[in-house]
């Protein structure tokens, strides 16, 4: 907590329902800490703690650089989402969220569904990502994909002098929710899109809609001849093995924590002349969607807000090029500067 500067970590235990959870509040200078709950089978409690500490810090950066009045937080529930879930467990977790009095607002993440959010909502108002039928924002993926697309276009402008993606060879790794919406946007612009996934049905969902999209082996993404690599599956795909192999000018995708080691791998991309659009900046559409829910949900407003990702990405990439510092470092510094400035206002009030 001291190393990463967290404000508070809460451990939740309820033997009756089998709930074991952790809620990490990283920073609330800009507003309440908002971040999803991840349900995952962690090998041990220490791994769960490290995950929740890292993820909550990432949410602080994401909210700050997106101009949102939100802090960073995240929760993890330890256990198998396919077997441990029950109404009672989710409602008990909702009770723990409620006990923080609005300092932490939860949402969906890996292993959680809008149905779970409904149960949590029975015990607390401090939850977003509830279904549209209940006044929520529903699936945030279309807004996330739009923000990634904006970030990709800003990176294209930097690399090619034009932000048109027409004719550009784009590999979308991960044909899931965000990947699917991203392909729709890329196809509208006549990009040459290839997709990779470990599940056939996910690939078919996209190829049945877009017959010119080609499929590549998920193990051969790093070796593929492409202009733009869009990681939209899991994190840490930018690492010591992949970066030296990459044949692209741009990396811009939705996955969280793409750089296995933030500083070192961010620098490796810069040294190789590959333009990297920082993940927490360009995948903020989902958080922007949640924020809109707090104000009374309006998807058009969320989309308009996500459009700002273009300008912020341009500014980050310009500074990265002029200062010869990785885009990840520049983006983190911008987020920290905003927090420091607002903290300054609060101190002087
Ligand atoms: P998803 O689960 O719908 O899609 C992920 C896809 O990646 C799945 O189809 C899965 O089969 C595939 N995949 C897994 N391992 C793979 C591999 N090794 N190679 C190729 N494909 C692989 O998830 P999503 O909601 O589309 O999110 C994608 C990424 O974006 C995640 O990292 C998520 O954390 C991040 N993200 C999502 C949102 C959102 O709004 N959904 C917001 C911010 C960040």
Coordinates of C-alpha atoms and ligand atoms in Angstrom, one line a residue:
X1 CA 0.0 0.0 0.0
X2 CA 2.8 2.4 0.8
X3 CA 4.7 1.6 -2.3
X4 CA 1.7 2.2 -4.6
X5 CA 0.2 4.9 -2.4
X6 CA -3.2 3.3 -1.6
X7 CA -5.6 5.0 0.7
X8 CA -7.5 2.0 2.0
X9 CA -7.8 -1.8 1.6
X10 CA -10.7 -3.7 3.0
X11 CA -10.8 -7.5 3.5
X12 CA -14.3 -9.1 3.5
X13 CA -15.0 -12.5 4.9
X14 CA -18.4 -14.2 5.2
X15 CA -18.2 -18.0 6.0
X16 CA -21.9 -18.3 5.6
X17 CA -21.9 -17.6 1.9
X18 CA -18.2 -18.4 1.2
X19 CA -17.4 -14.8 0.3
X20 CA -13.8 -13.8 0.5
X21 CA -13.2 -10.4 -1.1
X22 CA -10.8 -7.4 -1.1
X23 CA -11.7 -3.9 -1.9
X24 CA -8.8 -1.5 -2.7
X25 CA -9.3 2.2 -2.8
X26 CA -6.2 3.8 -4.4
X27 CA -7.0 7.5 -4.6
X28 CA -10.1 9.6 -4.0
X29 CA -8.8 13.1 -4.7
X30 CA -10.9 13.5 -7.8
X31 CA -14.0 11.7 -6.5
X32 CA -15.3 8.4 -5.3
X33 CA -13.2 5.4 -6.3
X34 CA -14.9 3.6 -9.2
X35 CA -13.8 0.2 -10.6
X36 CA -15.2 -3.2 -11.3
X37 CA -15.2 -6.3 -9.2
X38 CA -13.2 -9.3 -10.6
X39 CA -14.1 -12.8 -9.6
X40 CA -11.2 -15.1 -10.2
X41 CA -9.6 -18.3 -8.9
X42 CA -6.4 -16.8 -7.4
X43 CA -3.7 -19.4 -6.4
X44 CA -3.4 -17.6 -3.0
X45 CA -4.5 -14.5 -1.2
X46 CA -1.3 -12.7 -1.8
X47 CA -1.8 -12.9 -5.6
X48 CA -5.4 -11.6 -5.2
X49 CA -4.0 -8.7 -3.1
X50 CA -1.4 -7.8 -5.6
X51 CA -4.0 -7.9 -8.4
X52 CA -6.4 -5.6 -6.6
X53 CA -3.7 -3.2 -5.7
X54 CA -2.4 -2.9 -9.3
X55 CA -5.9 -2.8 -10.8
X56 CA -7.1 -0.1 -8.5
X57 CA -4.1 2.1 -9.2
X58 CA -4.7 1.7 -12.9
X59 CA -8.3 3.0 -12.4
X60 CA -6.9 6.1 -10.8
X61 CA -4.8 6.9 -13.9
X62 CA -7.7 6.0 -16.2
X63 CA -10.2 8.3 -14.5
X64 CA -7.7 11.1 -14.1
X65 CA -6.4 11.2 -17.7
X66 CA -10.0 11.0 -19.0
X67 CA -11.0 14.2 -17.1
X68 CA -13.5 12.3 -14.9
X69 CA -14.3 13.3 -11.4
X70 CA -13.6 9.8 -10.1
X71 CA -10.9 8.2 -8.1
X72 CA -9.5 4.7 -8.6
X73 CA -10.7 1.5 -6.9
X74 CA -11.2 -2.1 -7.6
X75 CA -12.5 -5.2 -5.9
X76 CA -11.7 -8.9 -6.2
X77 CA -13.8 -11.9 -5.1
X78 CA -11.7 -15.0 -4.6
X79 CA -13.4 -18.1 -6.1
X80 CA -14.7 -19.7 -9.2
X81 CA -17.4 -17.6 -10.8
X82 CA -19.0 -20.7 -12.3
X83 CA -19.5 -22.6 -9.0
X84 CA -19.3 -20.2 -6.0
X85 CA -21.8 -17.5 -7.1
X86 CA -25.1 -17.2 -5.3
X87 CA -27.6 -14.5 -4.7
X88 CA -26.6 -14.4 -1.0
X89 CA -22.9 -14.1 -1.8
X90 CA -23.5 -11.2 -4.2
X91 CA -25.8 -9.4 -1.8
X92 CA -23.4 -9.9 1.1
X93 CA -20.7 -8.4 -1.1
X94 CA -23.1 -5.5 -1.9
X95 CA -23.4 -5.0 1.9
X96 CA -19.6 -4.7 2.2
X97 CA -19.6 -2.1 -0.7
X98 CA -22.4 -0.2 1.1
X99 CA -20.4 -0.1 4.3
X100 CA -17.9 2.2 2.6
X101 CA -20.6 4.8 2.3
X102 CA -20.0 5.6 -1.4
X103 CA -16.3 6.0 -1.2
X104 CA -16.1 3.0 -3.5
X105 CA -18.5 2.3 -6.4
X106 CA -18.4 -1.1 -7.9
X107 CA -19.1 -2.3 -11.5
X108 CA -18.6 -5.4 -13.7
X109 CA -15.2 -7.0 -14.4
X110 CA -14.0 -10.4 -15.4
X111 CA -16.2 -13.2 -14.0
X112 CA -19.1 -10.8 -13.2
X113 CA -22.4 -10.1 -15.0
X114 CA -25.1 -7.5 -15.1
X115 CA -27.2 -10.1 -13.1
X116 CA -24.7 -10.0 -10.3
X117 CA -24.8 -6.2 -10.4
X118 CA -28.6 -6.4 -9.8
X119 CA -28.0 -8.5 -6.7
X120 CA -25.4 -6.1 -5.4
X121 CA -27.8 -3.2 -6.2
X122 CA -30.3 -4.8 -3.8
X123 CA -27.9 -3.9 -0.9
X124 CA -26.3 -0.7 -2.1
X125 CA -26.8 2.2 -4.4
X126 CA -23.0 2.4 -5.0
X127 CA -23.0 0.2 -8.1
X128 CA -23.0 0.9 -11.9
X129 CA -23.2 -1.4 -14.9
X130 CA -26.7 -2.4 -14.0
X131 CA -29.0 -3.4 -17.0
X132 CA -30.5 -0.7 -19.2
X133 CA -34.0 -1.9 -18.0
X134 CA -33.1 -0.8 -14.5
X135 CA -31.8 2.6 -15.7
X136 CA -28.2 1.5 -16.1
X137 CA -25.8 1.7 -19.0
X138 CA -25.7 -2.0 -19.9
X139 CA -22.7 -3.3 -21.9
X140 CA -20.0 -0.7 -22.0
X141 CA -18.1 -2.4 -24.9
X142 CA -19.4 -0.3 -27.7
X143 CA -18.1 2.9 -26.0
X144 CA -14.8 1.2 -25.1
X145 CA -14.4 0.1 -28.8
X146 CA -15.1 3.6 -29.9
X147 CA -12.5 5.1 -27.6
X148 CA -9.9 2.5 -28.8
X149 CA -10.8 3.4 -32.4
X150 CA -10.2 7.2 -31.6
X151 CA -6.9 6.4 -30.0
X152 CA -5.9 4.3 -33.0
X153 CA -6.7 7.1 -35.4
X154 CA -4.7 9.6 -33.4
X155 CA -1.7 7.1 -33.5
X156 CA -2.2 6.7 -37.2
X157 CA -2.1 10.5 -37.7
X158 CA 1.2 10.5 -35.8
X159 CA 2.7 7.6 -37.8
X160 CA 1.4 8.3 -41.3
X161 CA 0.4 12.0 -41.3
X162 CA -3.2 11.1 -41.9
X163 CA -5.7 9.5 -39.5
X164 CA -7.4 7.4 -42.2
X165 CA -7.2 3.7 -41.5
X166 CA -8.3 2.8 -45.0
X167 CA -6.1 0.0 -46.4
X168 CA -4.2 -0.4 -43.1
X169 CA -3.5 -3.9 -42.1
X170 CA -5.0 -4.2 -38.6
X171 CA -4.8 -7.4 -36.4
X172 CA -7.4 -7.5 -33.7
X173 CA -6.3 -10.0 -31.0
X174 CA -9.3 -11.2 -29.1
X175 CA -12.6 -11.4 -31.0
X176 CA -14.8 -10.7 -27.9
X177 CA -17.1 -7.9 -27.0
X178 CA -14.7 -5.0 -27.6
X179 CA -12.9 -6.7 -30.4
X180 CA -16.2 -7.3 -32.3
X181 CA -17.3 -3.7 -32.1
X182 CA -13.8 -2.5 -33.0
X183 CA -13.9 -4.6 -36.2
X184 CA -17.2 -3.0 -37.1
X185 CA -15.7 0.4 -36.9
X186 CA -12.5 -0.6 -38.8
X187 CA -14.5 -2.3 -41.6
X188 CA -16.6 0.9 -42.1
X189 CA -13.3 2.6 -42.8
X190 CA -12.1 0.0 -45.3
X191 CA -9.2 -1.2 -43.1
X192 CA -7.8 -4.7 -43.9
X193 CA -8.7 -6.6 -40.8
X194 CA -7.4 -9.9 -39.4
X195 CA -8.6 -11.4 -36.2
X196 CA -7.2 -14.0 -33.8
X197 CA -9.0 -15.8 -31.0
X198 CA -8.7 -19.1 -29.1
X199 CA -12.4 -19.9 -29.6
X200 CA -13.9 -20.8 -33.0
X201 CA -17.3 -19.4 -32.1
X202 CA -15.9 -16.0 -31.3
X203 CA -14.2 -15.8 -34.7
X204 CA -17.3 -17.0 -36.5
X205 CA -19.4 -14.2 -34.9
X206 CA -17.2 -11.7 -36.7
X207 CA -16.5 -13.5 -40.0
X208 CA -20.2 -14.3 -40.5
X209 CA -20.8 -10.5 -40.4
X210 CA -17.8 -9.4 -42.3
X211 CA -16.7 -11.9 -45.0
X212 CA -13.5 -10.1 -45.9
X213 CA -12.1 -10.4 -42.4
X214 CA -9.3 -13.0 -42.3
X215 CA -8.5 -15.3 -39.4
X216 CA -4.9 -15.9 -38.2
X217 CA -3.5 -18.4 -35.8
X218 CA -3.5 -16.9 -32.2
X219 CA 0.0 -18.1 -31.7
X220 CA 1.4 -16.3 -34.7
X221 CA 0.1 -12.7 -34.0
X222 CA 3.5 -11.4 -33.1
X223 CA 5.0 -12.6 -36.4
X224 CA 2.2 -11.4 -38.6
X225 CA 2.9 -8.6 -41.1
X226 CA 0.7 -5.8 -40.0
X227 CA 0.5 -2.0 -39.7
X228 CA -1.5 -1.9 -36.5
X229 CA -1.6 -4.4 -33.7
X230 CA -4.8 -4.1 -31.5
X231 CA -4.5 -6.3 -28.3
X232 CA -8.1 -6.9 -27.2
X233 CA -7.7 -10.1 -25.3
X234 CA -5.6 -10.4 -22.1
X235 CA -2.8 -8.3 -20.6
X236 CA 1.0 -8.6 -20.8
X237 CA 1.2 -9.4 -24.5
X238 CA 3.9 -6.7 -24.9
X239 CA 6.9 -8.4 -23.4
X240 CA 10.5 -9.5 -23.9
X241 CA 9.5 -12.2 -26.4
X242 CA 6.9 -10.3 -28.4
X243 CA 8.3 -6.8 -28.8
X244 CA 11.5 -7.7 -30.7
X245 CA 9.3 -9.7 -33.2
X246 CA 6.5 -7.2 -33.8
X247 CA 6.2 -6.0 -37.4
X248 CA 3.9 -3.0 -37.0
X249 CA 4.1 0.7 -36.6
X250 CA 1.4 1.1 -34.1
X251 CA 0.0 -0.8 -31.0
X252 CA -3.5 0.4 -30.0
X253 CA -5.9 -1.9 -28.2
X254 CA -8.4 -2.4 -25.4
X255 CA -6.7 -5.0 -23.1
X256 CA -5.7 -3.8 -19.7
X257 CA -2.1 -3.9 -18.6
X258 CA -0.7 -4.7 -22.0
X259 CA 2.9 -3.9 -21.0
X260 CA 4.3 -6.8 -19.0
X261 CA 6.6 -4.3 -17.3
X262 CA 5.3 -0.8 -17.7
X263 CA 8.6 1.2 -17.8
X264 CA 10.9 -1.2 -19.5
X265 CA 8.5 -2.5 -22.2
X266 CA 7.2 1.0 -22.8
X267 CA 10.7 2.1 -23.5
X268 CA 11.5 -0.9 -25.6
X269 CA 8.6 0.0 -27.9
X270 CA 9.8 3.6 -28.1
X271 CA 13.3 2.4 -29.0
X272 CA 11.9 0.2 -31.7
X273 CA 10.1 3.2 -33.2
X274 CA 6.7 1.6 -32.5
X275 CA 4.0 4.1 -31.5
X276 CA 2.1 2.9 -28.5
X277 CA -1.3 4.3 -27.5
X278 CA -1.4 3.7 -23.7
X279 CA -4.0 1.2 -22.8
X280 CA -5.5 2.9 -19.8
X281 CA -6.0 6.1 -21.9
X282 CA -7.6 4.6 -25.0
X283 CA -9.7 1.9 -23.3
X284 CA -11.4 4.4 -20.9
X285 CA -14.7 4.3 -22.8
X286 CA -16.0 1.7 -20.4
X287 CA -15.3 3.9 -17.4
X288 CA -16.7 6.9 -19.2
X289 CA -19.9 4.8 -19.8
X290 CA -20.1 4.1 -16.1
X291 CA -19.5 7.7 -15.2
X292 CA -22.4 8.7 -17.5
X293 CA -24.6 6.2 -15.5
X294 CA -23.9 8.2 -12.4
X295 CA -25.2 11.4 -14.1
X296 CA -28.3 9.7 -15.6
X297 CA -27.3 7.4 -18.5
X298 CA -27.0 8.8 -22.0
X299 CA -25.0 6.8 -24.5
X300 CA -24.6 9.7 -26.9
X301 CA -23.0 11.8 -24.2
X302 CA -20.7 8.9 -23.3
X303 CA -19.7 8.5 -27.0
X304 CA -19.0 12.3 -27.3
X305 CA -16.8 12.1 -24.2
X306 CA -15.0 9.1 -25.5
X307 CA -14.2 11.1 -28.7
X308 CA -11.8 13.3 -26.5
X309 CA -9.5 10.2 -26.4
X310 CA -8.3 11.3 -29.9
X311 CA -7.0 14.6 -28.7
X312 CA -5.5 13.3 -25.5
X313 CA -3.7 10.5 -27.3
X314 CA -2.3 13.0 -29.8
X315 CA -1.0 15.2 -27.0
X316 CA 0.6 12.2 -25.3
X317 CA 2.2 10.9 -28.5
X318 CA 3.6 14.4 -29.4
X319 CA 5.2 14.8 -25.9
X320 CA 6.5 11.2 -26.0
X321 CA 8.2 12.0 -29.4
X322 CA 9.6 15.4 -28.3
X323 CA 10.8 14.3 -24.9
X324 CA 11.9 10.8 -26.0
X325 CA 10.0 9.3 -23.1
X326 CA 7.6 6.4 -23.5
X327 CA 4.0 7.2 -24.1
X328 CA 3.0 5.2 -21.0
X329 CA 5.2 7.4 -18.8
X330 CA 3.9 10.6 -20.4
X331 CA 0.3 9.5 -19.9
X332 CA 0.9 8.5 -16.3
X333 CA 2.5 11.8 -15.6
X334 CA -0.4 13.7 -17.1
X335 CA -2.8 11.7 -14.9
X336 CA -0.7 12.4 -11.8
X337 CA -0.4 16.1 -12.6
X338 CA -4.2 16.5 -12.8
X339 CA -4.6 14.7 -9.4
X340 CA -1.9 16.9 -7.9
X341 CA -3.5 20.1 -9.3
X342 CA -6.9 19.2 -7.9
X343 CA -5.5 18.2 -4.6
X344 CA -3.9 21.6 -4.5
X345 CA -7.2 23.3 -5.0
X346 CA -8.7 21.2 -2.2
X347 CA -5.8 22.1 0.2
X348 CA -6.3 25.8 -0.5
X349 CA -10.1 25.8 0.1
Ligands
LIG1 P1 -14.1 -10.7 -23.9 O1 -13.9 -11.7 -22.9 O2 -15.5 -10.5 -24.5 O3 -13.1 -10.9 -25.1 C1 -11.8 -11.3 -24.9 C2 -11.5 -12.3 -26.1 O4 -10.1 -12.7 -26.0 C3 -12.3 -13.6 -25.9 O5 -13.0 -13.9 -27.1 C4 -11.2 -14.7 -25.7 O6 -11.5 -15.9 -26.2 C5 -10.0 -14.0 -26.4 N1 -8.7 -14.5 -26.0 C6 -8.3 -14.9 -24.8 N2 -7.0 -15.3 -24.8 C7 -6.6 -15.1 -26.1 C8 -5.4 -15.4 -26.8 N3 -4.3 -15.8 -26.2 N4 -5.3 -15.1 -28.1 C9 -6.4 -14.6 -28.8 N5 -7.6 -14.4 -28.2 C10 -7.7 -14.6 -26.8 O7 -13.6 -9.3 -23.2 P2 -13.8 -7.8 -23.7 O8 -14.9 -7.3 -22.8 O9 -13.9 -7.8 -25.1 O10 -12.5 -7.1 -23.2 C11 -11.3 -7.3 -23.9 C12 -10.1 -6.7 -23.2 O11 -10.4 -5.3 -23.0 C13 -9.9 -7.2 -21.7 O12 -8.5 -7.2 -21.4 C14 -10.6 -6.2 -20.9 O13 -10.1 -6.2 -19.6 C15 -10.3 -4.9 -21.6 N6 -11.4 -3.9 -21.4 C16 -12.7 -4.1 -21.7 C17 -13.6 -3.1 -21.5 C18 -15.0 -3.3 -21.8 O14 -15.8 -2.3 -21.9 N7 -15.5 -4.5 -22.1 C19 -13.2 -1.9 -21.0 C20 -11.8 -1.6 -20.7 C21 -10.9 -2.7 -20.9

